CSV table of C-alpha atoms in Angstrom, one decimal:
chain,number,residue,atom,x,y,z
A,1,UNK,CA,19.1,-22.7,41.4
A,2,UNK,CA,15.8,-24.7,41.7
A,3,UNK,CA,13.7,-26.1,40.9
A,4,UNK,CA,15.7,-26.3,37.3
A,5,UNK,CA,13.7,-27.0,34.7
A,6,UNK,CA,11.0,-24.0,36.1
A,7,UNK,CA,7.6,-23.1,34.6
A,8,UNK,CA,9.4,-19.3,35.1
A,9,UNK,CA,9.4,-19.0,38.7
A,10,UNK,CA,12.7,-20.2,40.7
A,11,UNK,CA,14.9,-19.8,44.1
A,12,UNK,CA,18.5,-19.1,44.1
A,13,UNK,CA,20.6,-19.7,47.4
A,14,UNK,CA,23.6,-18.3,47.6
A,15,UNK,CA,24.7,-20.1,50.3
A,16,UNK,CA,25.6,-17.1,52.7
A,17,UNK,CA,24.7,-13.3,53.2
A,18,UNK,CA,25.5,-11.2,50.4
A,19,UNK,CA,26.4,-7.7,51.0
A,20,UNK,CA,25.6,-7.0,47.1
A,21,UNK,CA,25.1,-9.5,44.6
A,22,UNK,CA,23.9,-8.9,41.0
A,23,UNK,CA,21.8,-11.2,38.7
A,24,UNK,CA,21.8,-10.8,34.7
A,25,UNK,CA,19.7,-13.2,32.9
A,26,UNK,CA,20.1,-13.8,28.8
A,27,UNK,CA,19.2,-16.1,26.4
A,28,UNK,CA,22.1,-18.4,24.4
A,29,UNK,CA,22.2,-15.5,22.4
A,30,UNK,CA,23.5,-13.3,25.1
A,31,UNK,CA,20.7,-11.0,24.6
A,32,UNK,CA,20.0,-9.7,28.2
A,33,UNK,CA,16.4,-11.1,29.2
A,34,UNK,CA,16.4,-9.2,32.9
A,35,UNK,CA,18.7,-8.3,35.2
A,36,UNK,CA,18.6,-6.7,38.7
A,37,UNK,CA,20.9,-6.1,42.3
A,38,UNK,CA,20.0,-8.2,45.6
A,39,UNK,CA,21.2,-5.9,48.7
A,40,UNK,CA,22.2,-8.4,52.0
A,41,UNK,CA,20.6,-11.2,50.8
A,42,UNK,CA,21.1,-15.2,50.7
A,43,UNK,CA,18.0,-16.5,49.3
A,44,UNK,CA,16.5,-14.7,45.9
A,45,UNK,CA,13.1,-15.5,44.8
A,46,UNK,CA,13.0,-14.4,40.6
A,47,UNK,CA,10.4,-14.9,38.3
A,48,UNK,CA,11.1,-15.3,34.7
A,49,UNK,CA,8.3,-14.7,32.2
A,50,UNK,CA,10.1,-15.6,28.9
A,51,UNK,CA,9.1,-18.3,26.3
A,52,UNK,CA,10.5,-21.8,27.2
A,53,UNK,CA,14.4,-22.5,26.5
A,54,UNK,CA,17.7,-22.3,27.9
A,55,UNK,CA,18.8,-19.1,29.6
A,56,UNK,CA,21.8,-18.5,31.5
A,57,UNK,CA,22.1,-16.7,35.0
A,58,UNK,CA,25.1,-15.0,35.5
A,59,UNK,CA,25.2,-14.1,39.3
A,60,UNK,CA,28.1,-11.9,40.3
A,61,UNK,CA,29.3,-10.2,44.2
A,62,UNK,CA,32.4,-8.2,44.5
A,63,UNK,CA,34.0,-11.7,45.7
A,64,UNK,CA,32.5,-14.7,43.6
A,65,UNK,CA,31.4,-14.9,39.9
A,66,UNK,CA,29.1,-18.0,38.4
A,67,UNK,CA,27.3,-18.8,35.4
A,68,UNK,CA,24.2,-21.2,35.7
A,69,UNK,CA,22.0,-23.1,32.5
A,70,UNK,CA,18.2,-22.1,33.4
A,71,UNK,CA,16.2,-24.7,31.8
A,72,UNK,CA,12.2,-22.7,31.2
A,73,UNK,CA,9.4,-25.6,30.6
């Protein structure tokens, strides 16, 4: 995930071809912020417009699941 800390708008590369991969954003909370499904993809563009803080990015396929700290300037 970069560039981490954003101003909002960031890249994450998945590192291969995705045949579905799904993206749920929250706050420390766990209050969902956004969330959305990528078809065949490897590199997703997102744009967060949320108030600065930490956020987490949960990014899940049918194989591989991952939790990343999103820092938002």
């Amino acid at each position: 995930i970069y560039p981490n800390p954003t101003n909002g708008i960031f890249s994450i590369d998945l590192g291969t071809n995705y045949e579905k991969v799904d993206i749920k954003i929250t706050d420390l909370n766990g209050k969902q912020i956004q969330s959305n499904s990528y078809f065949n993809r490897k590199l997703l563009n997102i744009e967060l417009k949320e108030a600065a803080g930490l956020y987490l990015i949960n990014i899940k396929s049918k194989e591989n699941k991952a939790v990343f700290k999103l820092l938002v300037k």
